[in-house]
């Protein structure tokens, strides 16, 4: 594409937006070139590991959870496009491939947790982050809800508590993982970890 064509396209783009392209071209003239660490927010990202103990492996534990959260977000990113865009077989196959790749990476890399930390240190520093747990991962729950009907996230006990013609709110109230935090008989919260 020639330089003239690029500038033409920029002008057309902003004219179609009802904007004056010259303003944007001038802006380009003065804009600072973006660098890697500003673009990916490397400083912020690499400052997000805040261990609660002096155990060196606690930072591995934190970073691997953060890596997992980013992969789970990449999965939600793909699933949303499948859910909210019209069905297209080629696109679905491509995106299911991507979802499988991310899942395989998470499965394949879990050895980082299994063998990549000192067992005794882990069992010591783990108590310092109680009651936090991956159980509270919202991204994980989102993927569950995106990937199946709500009624499939209700266990046998939950099915006995559902009213007739349950609404979405009813299903959500009786979703399986809420059982971990709630005494369904007394309605009392059992532990802080699982309260939502
Ligand atoms: C040494 C590594 C790990 C151990 C020993 C571990 C242990 C556990 C345990 C015992 C539970 C049950 C709930 C609880 O008692 O808190 C749990 C749930 C969970 N953990 Fe981990 N975890 C580890 C790493 C991770 C990582 C890296 C993630 C990534 C985000 C993660 C995500 C989750 C999720 C989403 C649940 C809820 C699963 C469900 O409800 O089906 N865990 N984990």
PDB file of C-alpha atoms and ligand atoms in Angstrom:
ATOM      1  CA  UNK A   1       0.000   0.000   0.000  1.00  0.00           C
ATOM      2  CA  UNK A   2       1.473   3.371  -0.971  1.00  0.00           C
ATOM      3  CA  UNK A   3       1.993   6.167   1.561  1.00  0.00           C
ATOM      4  CA  UNK A   4      -0.596   8.201  -0.323  1.00  0.00           C
ATOM      5  CA  UNK A   5      -3.104   5.346  -0.036  1.00  0.00           C
ATOM      6  CA  UNK A   6      -2.484   5.015   3.728  1.00  0.00           C
ATOM      7  CA  UNK A   7      -3.024   8.738   4.266  1.00  0.00           C
ATOM      8  CA  UNK A   8      -6.146   8.606   2.067  1.00  0.00           C
ATOM      9  CA  UNK A   9      -7.512   5.744   4.160  1.00  0.00           C
ATOM     10  CA  UNK A  10      -6.758   7.616   7.407  1.00  0.00           C
ATOM     11  CA  UNK A  11      -8.576  10.685   6.060  1.00  0.00           C
ATOM     12  CA  UNK A  12     -11.547   8.573   4.946  1.00  0.00           C
ATOM     13  CA  UNK A  13     -11.675   6.832   8.337  1.00  0.00           C
ATOM     14  CA  UNK A  14     -11.892  10.054  10.322  1.00  0.00           C
ATOM     15  CA  UNK A  15     -14.196  11.774   7.818  1.00  0.00           C
ATOM     16  CA  UNK A  16     -16.569   8.819   8.193  1.00  0.00           C
ATOM     17  CA  UNK A  17     -16.384   9.368  11.952  1.00  0.00           C
ATOM     18  CA  UNK A  18     -17.311  12.968  11.360  1.00  0.00           C
ATOM     19  CA  UNK A  19     -13.900  14.027  12.607  1.00  0.00           C
ATOM     20  CA  UNK A  20     -11.300  16.308  11.080  1.00  0.00           C
ATOM     21  CA  UNK A  21      -8.490  13.942   9.912  1.00  0.00           C
ATOM     22  CA  UNK A  22      -5.928  16.756  10.082  1.00  0.00           C
ATOM     23  CA  UNK A  23      -6.272  16.872  13.855  1.00  0.00           C
ATOM     24  CA  UNK A  24      -5.409  13.181  14.070  1.00  0.00           C
ATOM     25  CA  UNK A  25      -2.545  13.457  11.609  1.00  0.00           C
ATOM     26  CA  UNK A  26      -1.130  16.350  13.645  1.00  0.00           C
ATOM     27  CA  UNK A  27      -1.626  14.247  16.752  1.00  0.00           C
ATOM     28  CA  UNK A  28       0.418  11.480  15.142  1.00  0.00           C
ATOM     29  CA  UNK A  29       3.112  14.023  14.427  1.00  0.00           C
ATOM     30  CA  UNK A  30       3.539  14.806  18.127  1.00  0.00           C
ATOM     31  CA  UNK A  31       2.618  11.503  19.684  1.00  0.00           C
ATOM     32  CA  UNK A  32       5.467   9.791  21.534  1.00  0.00           C
ATOM     33  CA  UNK A  33       6.300   6.371  20.093  1.00  0.00           C
ATOM     34  CA  UNK A  34       4.940   3.686  22.404  1.00  0.00           C
ATOM     35  CA  UNK A  35       7.433   1.270  23.957  1.00  0.00           C
ATOM     36  CA  UNK A  36       6.981  -2.340  25.044  1.00  0.00           C
ATOM     37  CA  UNK A  37       6.768  -1.753  28.810  1.00  0.00           C
ATOM     38  CA  UNK A  38       4.150   1.005  28.422  1.00  0.00           C
ATOM     39  CA  UNK A  39       2.145  -1.016  25.910  1.00  0.00           C
ATOM     40  CA  UNK A  40       1.969  -4.199  28.019  1.00  0.00           C
ATOM     41  CA  UNK A  41       2.070  -2.294  31.321  1.00  0.00           C
ATOM     42  CA  UNK A  42       5.090  -4.416  32.296  1.00  0.00           C
ATOM     43  CA  UNK A  43       5.933  -2.271  35.334  1.00  0.00           C
ATOM     44  CA  UNK A  44       2.412  -2.586  36.753  1.00  0.00           C
ATOM     45  CA  UNK A  45       2.144  -6.297  35.900  1.00  0.00           C
ATOM     46  CA  UNK A  46       5.523  -7.121  37.452  1.00  0.00           C
ATOM     47  CA  UNK A  47       4.676  -5.126  40.579  1.00  0.00           C
ATOM     48  CA  UNK A  48       1.525  -7.168  41.277  1.00  0.00           C
ATOM     49  CA  UNK A  49       3.240  -9.963  43.217  1.00  0.00           C
ATOM     50  CA  UNK A  50       2.860  -9.172  46.896  1.00  0.00           C
ATOM     51  CA  UNK A  51       3.969 -12.138  49.038  1.00  0.00           C
ATOM     52  CA  UNK A  52       2.715 -12.234  52.598  1.00  0.00           C
ATOM     53  CA  UNK A  53       5.748 -14.192  53.805  1.00  0.00           C
ATOM     54  CA  UNK A  54       9.508 -14.322  53.187  1.00  0.00           C
ATOM     55  CA  UNK A  55       9.307 -17.776  51.590  1.00  0.00           C
ATOM     56  CA  UNK A  56      10.854 -17.419  48.103  1.00  0.00           C
ATOM     57  CA  UNK A  57       8.390 -19.930  46.584  1.00  0.00           C
ATOM     58  CA  UNK A  58       5.373 -17.874  47.621  1.00  0.00           C
ATOM     59  CA  UNK A  59       6.095 -15.559  44.691  1.00  0.00           C
ATOM     60  CA  UNK A  60       6.014 -18.598  42.347  1.00  0.00           C
ATOM     61  CA  UNK A  61       2.640 -19.526  43.824  1.00  0.00           C
ATOM     62  CA  UNK A  62       1.308 -15.977  43.269  1.00  0.00           C
ATOM     63  CA  UNK A  63       2.728 -15.615  39.733  1.00  0.00           C
ATOM     64  CA  UNK A  64       1.407 -18.997  38.608  1.00  0.00           C
ATOM     65  CA  UNK A  65      -2.081 -18.048  39.836  1.00  0.00           C
ATOM     66  CA  UNK A  66      -1.769 -14.747  37.944  1.00  0.00           C
ATOM     67  CA  UNK A  67      -0.589 -16.532  34.792  1.00  0.00           C
ATOM     68  CA  UNK A  68      -3.571 -18.884  35.154  1.00  0.00           C
ATOM     69  CA  UNK A  69      -5.975 -15.977  35.604  1.00  0.00           C
ATOM     70  CA  UNK A  70      -4.636 -14.427  32.380  1.00  0.00           C
ATOM     71  CA  UNK A  71      -5.086 -17.718  30.530  1.00  0.00           C
ATOM     72  CA  UNK A  72      -8.609 -18.041  31.942  1.00  0.00           C
ATOM     73  CA  UNK A  73      -9.249 -14.472  30.715  1.00  0.00           C
ATOM     74  CA  UNK A  74      -7.940 -15.442  27.259  1.00  0.00           C
ATOM     75  CA  UNK A  75     -10.434 -18.329  27.294  1.00  0.00           C
ATOM     76  CA  UNK A  76     -13.319 -16.033  28.302  1.00  0.00           C
ATOM     77  CA  UNK A  77     -12.188 -13.682  25.502  1.00  0.00           C
ATOM     78  CA  UNK A  78     -12.621 -16.483  22.936  1.00  0.00           C
ATOM     79  CA  UNK A  79     -15.824 -17.908  24.444  1.00  0.00           C
ATOM     80  CA  UNK A  80     -17.499 -14.469  24.398  1.00  0.00           C
ATOM     81  CA  UNK A  81     -16.864 -14.209  20.662  1.00  0.00           C
ATOM     82  CA  UNK A  82     -18.488 -17.624  20.186  1.00  0.00           C
ATOM     83  CA  UNK A  83     -21.467 -16.748  22.374  1.00  0.00           C
ATOM     84  CA  UNK A  84     -22.203 -13.237  21.070  1.00  0.00           C
ATOM     85  CA  UNK A  85     -21.297 -13.610  17.342  1.00  0.00           C
ATOM     86  CA  UNK A  86     -23.444 -15.416  14.717  1.00  0.00           C
ATOM     87  CA  UNK A  87     -22.493 -19.112  14.308  1.00  0.00           C
ATOM     88  CA  UNK A  88     -19.709 -19.756  11.756  1.00  0.00           C
ATOM     89  CA  UNK A  89     -18.275 -23.272  11.630  1.00  0.00           C
ATOM     90  CA  UNK A  90     -14.771 -22.221  10.531  1.00  0.00           C
ATOM     91  CA  UNK A  91     -14.551 -19.619  13.286  1.00  0.00           C
ATOM     92  CA  UNK A  92     -15.911 -22.065  15.871  1.00  0.00           C
ATOM     93  CA  UNK A  93     -13.352 -24.715  14.938  1.00  0.00           C
ATOM     94  CA  UNK A  94     -10.533 -22.178  15.092  1.00  0.00           C
ATOM     95  CA  UNK A  95     -11.612 -20.850  18.457  1.00  0.00           C
ATOM     96  CA  UNK A  96     -12.213 -24.304  19.938  1.00  0.00           C
ATOM     97  CA  UNK A  97      -8.647 -25.086  18.850  1.00  0.00           C
ATOM     98  CA  UNK A  98      -7.452 -22.025  20.724  1.00  0.00           C
ATOM     99  CA  UNK A  99      -9.470 -22.999  23.834  1.00  0.00           C
ATOM    100  CA  UNK A 100      -7.984 -26.486  23.744  1.00  0.00           C
ATOM    101  CA  UNK A 101      -4.501 -25.015  23.381  1.00  0.00           C
ATOM    102  CA  UNK A 102      -4.975 -22.770  26.442  1.00  0.00           C
ATOM    103  CA  UNK A 103      -6.451 -25.645  28.437  1.00  0.00           C
ATOM    104  CA  UNK A 104      -3.537 -27.906  27.477  1.00  0.00           C
ATOM    105  CA  UNK A 105      -1.085 -25.215  28.495  1.00  0.00           C
ATOM    106  CA  UNK A 106      -2.748 -24.928  31.916  1.00  0.00           C
ATOM    107  CA  UNK A 107      -2.841 -28.707  32.341  1.00  0.00           C
ATOM    108  CA  UNK A 108       0.724 -29.128  31.039  1.00  0.00           C
ATOM    109  CA  UNK A 109       2.154 -26.367  33.221  1.00  0.00           C
ATOM    110  CA  UNK A 110       0.555 -27.383  36.527  1.00  0.00           C
ATOM    111  CA  UNK A 111       3.818 -29.176  37.364  1.00  0.00           C
ATOM    112  CA  UNK A 112       5.026 -25.694  38.236  1.00  0.00           C
ATOM    113  CA  UNK A 113       2.773 -26.079  41.275  1.00  0.00           C
ATOM    114  CA  UNK A 114       3.150 -29.812  41.724  1.00  0.00           C
ATOM    115  CA  UNK A 115       6.960 -30.039  41.576  1.00  0.00           C
ATOM    116  CA  UNK A 116       8.076 -26.407  41.257  1.00  0.00           C
ATOM    117  CA  UNK A 117       7.804 -25.366  44.887  1.00  0.00           C
ATOM    118  CA  UNK A 118       9.368 -26.611  48.105  1.00  0.00           C
ATOM    119  CA  UNK A 119       6.692 -28.814  49.668  1.00  0.00           C
ATOM    120  CA  UNK A 120       7.380 -27.836  53.292  1.00  0.00           C
ATOM    121  CA  UNK A 121       7.650 -24.131  52.465  1.00  0.00           C
ATOM    122  CA  UNK A 122       4.356 -24.320  50.575  1.00  0.00           C
ATOM    123  CA  UNK A 123       2.594 -26.023  53.461  1.00  0.00           C
ATOM    124  CA  UNK A 124       3.941 -23.307  55.763  1.00  0.00           C
ATOM    125  CA  UNK A 125       3.254 -20.157  53.754  1.00  0.00           C
ATOM    126  CA  UNK A 126      -0.156 -21.498  52.541  1.00  0.00           C
ATOM    127  CA  UNK A 127      -1.652 -20.769  55.975  1.00  0.00           C
ATOM    128  CA  UNK A 128      -0.606 -17.103  55.685  1.00  0.00           C
ATOM    129  CA  UNK A 129      -2.984 -16.531  52.797  1.00  0.00           C
ATOM    130  CA  UNK A 130      -6.012 -18.200  54.395  1.00  0.00           C
ATOM    131  CA  UNK A 131      -8.908 -17.801  53.678  1.00  0.00           C
ATOM    132  CA  UNK A 132      -7.974 -16.921  50.082  1.00  0.00           C
ATOM    133  CA  UNK A 133      -8.386 -19.831  47.624  1.00  0.00           C
ATOM    134  CA  UNK A 134      -8.534 -20.433  43.902  1.00  0.00           C
ATOM    135  CA  UNK A 135     -12.062 -21.480  44.739  1.00  0.00           C
ATOM    136  CA  UNK A 136     -12.838 -17.727  44.669  1.00  0.00           C
ATOM    137  CA  UNK A 137     -11.629 -17.359  41.065  1.00  0.00           C
ATOM    138  CA  UNK A 138     -14.410 -15.444  39.300  1.00  0.00           C
ATOM    139  CA  UNK A 139     -12.891 -16.087  35.864  1.00  0.00           C
ATOM    140  CA  UNK A 140     -13.025 -19.846  36.524  1.00  0.00           C
ATOM    141  CA  UNK A 141     -16.697 -19.582  37.502  1.00  0.00           C
ATOM    142  CA  UNK A 142     -17.443 -17.480  34.397  1.00  0.00           C
ATOM    143  CA  UNK A 143     -15.992 -20.209  32.174  1.00  0.00           C
ATOM    144  CA  UNK A 144     -18.096 -22.827  33.960  1.00  0.00           C
ATOM    145  CA  UNK A 145     -21.254 -20.758  33.396  1.00  0.00           C
ATOM    146  CA  UNK A 146     -20.347 -20.003  29.754  1.00  0.00           C
ATOM    147  CA  UNK A 147     -19.669 -23.659  29.011  1.00  0.00           C
ATOM    148  CA  UNK A 148     -22.837 -25.323  30.225  1.00  0.00           C
ATOM    149  CA  UNK A 149     -26.450 -24.728  31.167  1.00  0.00           C
ATOM    150  CA  UNK A 150     -26.941 -23.487  34.736  1.00  0.00           C
ATOM    151  CA  UNK A 151     -28.984 -26.570  35.602  1.00  0.00           C
ATOM    152  CA  UNK A 152     -25.852 -28.663  34.977  1.00  0.00           C
ATOM    153  CA  UNK A 153     -24.079 -26.776  37.775  1.00  0.00           C
ATOM    154  CA  UNK A 154     -26.625 -27.920  40.349  1.00  0.00           C
ATOM    155  CA  UNK A 155     -25.758 -31.064  42.339  1.00  0.00           C
ATOM    156  CA  UNK A 156     -28.291 -33.690  43.472  1.00  0.00           C
ATOM    157  CA  UNK A 157     -28.994 -31.912  46.774  1.00  0.00           C
ATOM    158  CA  UNK A 158     -29.452 -28.655  44.951  1.00  0.00           C
ATOM    159  CA  UNK A 159     -31.981 -30.208  42.573  1.00  0.00           C
ATOM    160  CA  UNK A 160     -34.138 -31.179  45.574  1.00  0.00           C
ATOM    161  CA  UNK A 161     -34.176 -27.540  46.751  1.00  0.00           C
ATOM    162  CA  UNK A 162     -35.068 -25.953  43.385  1.00  0.00           C
ATOM    163  CA  UNK A 163     -38.637 -24.590  43.054  1.00  0.00           C
ATOM    164  CA  UNK A 164     -40.809 -25.657  40.074  1.00  0.00           C
ATOM    165  CA  UNK A 165     -39.881 -23.809  36.868  1.00  0.00           C
ATOM    166  CA  UNK A 166     -36.747 -22.392  38.442  1.00  0.00           C
ATOM    167  CA  UNK A 167     -35.603 -18.966  37.253  1.00  0.00           C
ATOM    168  CA  UNK A 168     -31.983 -18.094  36.436  1.00  0.00           C
ATOM    169  CA  UNK A 169     -31.768 -16.545  39.916  1.00  0.00           C
ATOM    170  CA  UNK A 170     -33.009 -19.812  41.475  1.00  0.00           C
ATOM    171  CA  UNK A 171     -30.398 -21.812  39.595  1.00  0.00           C
ATOM    172  CA  UNK A 172     -27.689 -19.365  40.633  1.00  0.00           C
ATOM    173  CA  UNK A 173     -28.834 -19.508  44.261  1.00  0.00           C
ATOM    174  CA  UNK A 174     -28.430 -23.278  44.312  1.00  0.00           C
ATOM    175  CA  UNK A 175     -25.278 -23.496  42.169  1.00  0.00           C
ATOM    176  CA  UNK A 176     -22.995 -26.321  43.456  1.00  0.00           C
ATOM    177  CA  UNK A 177     -20.029 -24.253  44.662  1.00  0.00           C
ATOM    178  CA  UNK A 178     -22.168 -22.141  46.985  1.00  0.00           C
ATOM    179  CA  UNK A 179     -22.660 -25.310  49.069  1.00  0.00           C
ATOM    180  CA  UNK A 180     -19.008 -25.033  50.145  1.00  0.00           C
ATOM    181  CA  UNK A 181     -19.694 -21.788  51.966  1.00  0.00           C
ATOM    182  CA  UNK A 182     -23.178 -22.150  53.225  1.00  0.00           C
ATOM    183  CA  UNK A 183     -25.074 -24.346  55.657  1.00  0.00           C
ATOM    184  CA  UNK A 184     -28.155 -24.801  53.497  1.00  0.00           C
ATOM    185  CA  UNK A 185     -30.261 -25.788  56.540  1.00  0.00           C
ATOM    186  CA  UNK A 186     -29.466 -22.796  58.742  1.00  0.00           C
ATOM    187  CA  UNK A 187     -28.585 -20.426  55.904  1.00  0.00           C
ATOM    188  CA  UNK A 188     -25.492 -19.570  57.937  1.00  0.00           C
ATOM    189  CA  UNK A 189     -22.174 -18.986  56.188  1.00  0.00           C
ATOM    190  CA  UNK A 190     -19.774 -21.772  57.151  1.00  0.00           C
ATOM    191  CA  UNK A 191     -16.380 -20.412  56.250  1.00  0.00           C
ATOM    192  CA  UNK A 192     -15.081 -17.104  54.902  1.00  0.00           C
ATOM    193  CA  UNK A 193     -13.327 -18.700  51.890  1.00  0.00           C
ATOM    194  CA  UNK A 194     -16.402 -19.810  50.106  1.00  0.00           C
ATOM    195  CA  UNK A 195     -18.681 -16.896  50.879  1.00  0.00           C
ATOM    196  CA  UNK A 196     -19.783 -15.026  47.774  1.00  0.00           C
TER     197      UNK A 196
HETATM  198  C1  LIG B   1      -0.089 -25.920  44.969  1.00  0.00           C
HETATM  199  C2  LIG B   1      -1.048 -25.587  44.165  1.00  0.00           C
HETATM  200  C3  LIG B   1      -2.502 -25.656  44.534  1.00  0.00           C
HETATM  201  C4  LIG B   1      -3.130 -26.342  45.526  1.00  0.00           C
HETATM  202  C5  LIG B   1      -2.520 -27.254  46.586  1.00  0.00           C
HETATM  203  C6  LIG B   1      -4.543 -26.051  45.426  1.00  0.00           C
HETATM  204  C7  LIG B   1      -5.510 -26.544  46.282  1.00  0.00           C
HETATM  205  C8  LIG B   1      -6.868 -26.343  46.117  1.00  0.00           C
HETATM  206  C9  LIG B   1      -7.883 -26.827  47.043  1.00  0.00           C
HETATM  207  C10 LIG B   1      -7.616 -27.619  48.312  1.00  0.00           C
HETATM  208  C11 LIG B   1      -9.075 -26.452  46.542  1.00  0.00           C
HETATM  209  C12 LIG B   1     -10.470 -26.727  47.144  1.00  0.00           C
HETATM  210  C13 LIG B   1     -10.982 -25.478  47.755  1.00  0.00           C
HETATM  211  C14 LIG B   1     -10.135 -25.052  48.935  1.00  0.00           C
HETATM  212  O1  LIG B   1     -10.071 -25.837  49.878  1.00  0.00           O
HETATM  213  O2  LIG B   1      -9.613 -23.949  48.897  1.00  0.00           O
HETATM  214  C15 LIG B   1      -8.818 -25.716  45.333  1.00  0.00           C
HETATM  215  C16 LIG B   1      -9.816 -25.193  44.544  1.00  0.00           C
HETATM  216  C17 LIG B   1      -9.551 -24.420  43.436  1.00  0.00           C
HETATM  217  N1  LIG B   1      -8.312 -23.983  43.008  1.00  0.00           N
HETATM  218 FE1  LIG B   1      -6.538 -24.587  43.688  1.00  0.00          FE
HETATM  219  N2  LIG B   1      -4.756 -25.220  44.366  1.00  0.00           N
HETATM  220  C18 LIG B   1      -3.536 -24.961  43.808  1.00  0.00           C
HETATM  221  C19 LIG B   1      -3.272 -24.137  42.729  1.00  0.00           C
HETATM  222  C20 LIG B   1      -4.252 -23.497  42.016  1.00  0.00           C
HETATM  223  C21 LIG B   1      -3.986 -22.591  40.942  1.00  0.00           C
HETATM  224  C22 LIG B   1      -2.613 -22.195  40.414  1.00  0.00           C
HETATM  225  C23 LIG B   1      -5.186 -22.121  40.498  1.00  0.00           C
HETATM  226  C24 LIG B   1      -5.364 -21.128  39.383  1.00  0.00           C
HETATM  227  C25 LIG B   1      -6.173 -20.122  39.429  1.00  0.00           C
HETATM  228  C26 LIG B   1      -6.211 -22.774  41.281  1.00  0.00           C
HETATM  229  C27 LIG B   1      -7.555 -22.595  41.120  1.00  0.00           C
HETATM  230  C28 LIG B   1      -8.520 -23.242  41.862  1.00  0.00           C
HETATM  231  C29 LIG B   1      -9.949 -23.188  41.566  1.00  0.00           C
HETATM  232  C30 LIG B   1     -10.601 -22.454  40.409  1.00  0.00           C
HETATM  233  C31 LIG B   1     -10.598 -23.938  42.543  1.00  0.00           C
HETATM  234  C32 LIG B   1     -12.105 -24.249  42.631  1.00  0.00           C
HETATM  235  C33 LIG B   1     -12.357 -25.537  41.868  1.00  0.00           C
HETATM  236  C34 LIG B   1     -13.858 -25.881  41.819  1.00  0.00           C
HETATM  237  O3  LIG B   1     -14.637 -25.324  42.506  1.00  0.00           O
HETATM  238  O4  LIG B   1     -14.218 -26.735  41.042  1.00  0.00           O
HETATM  239  N3  LIG B   1      -5.612 -23.600  42.215  1.00  0.00           N
HETATM  240  N4  LIG B   1      -7.465 -25.666  45.102  1.00  0.00           N
END
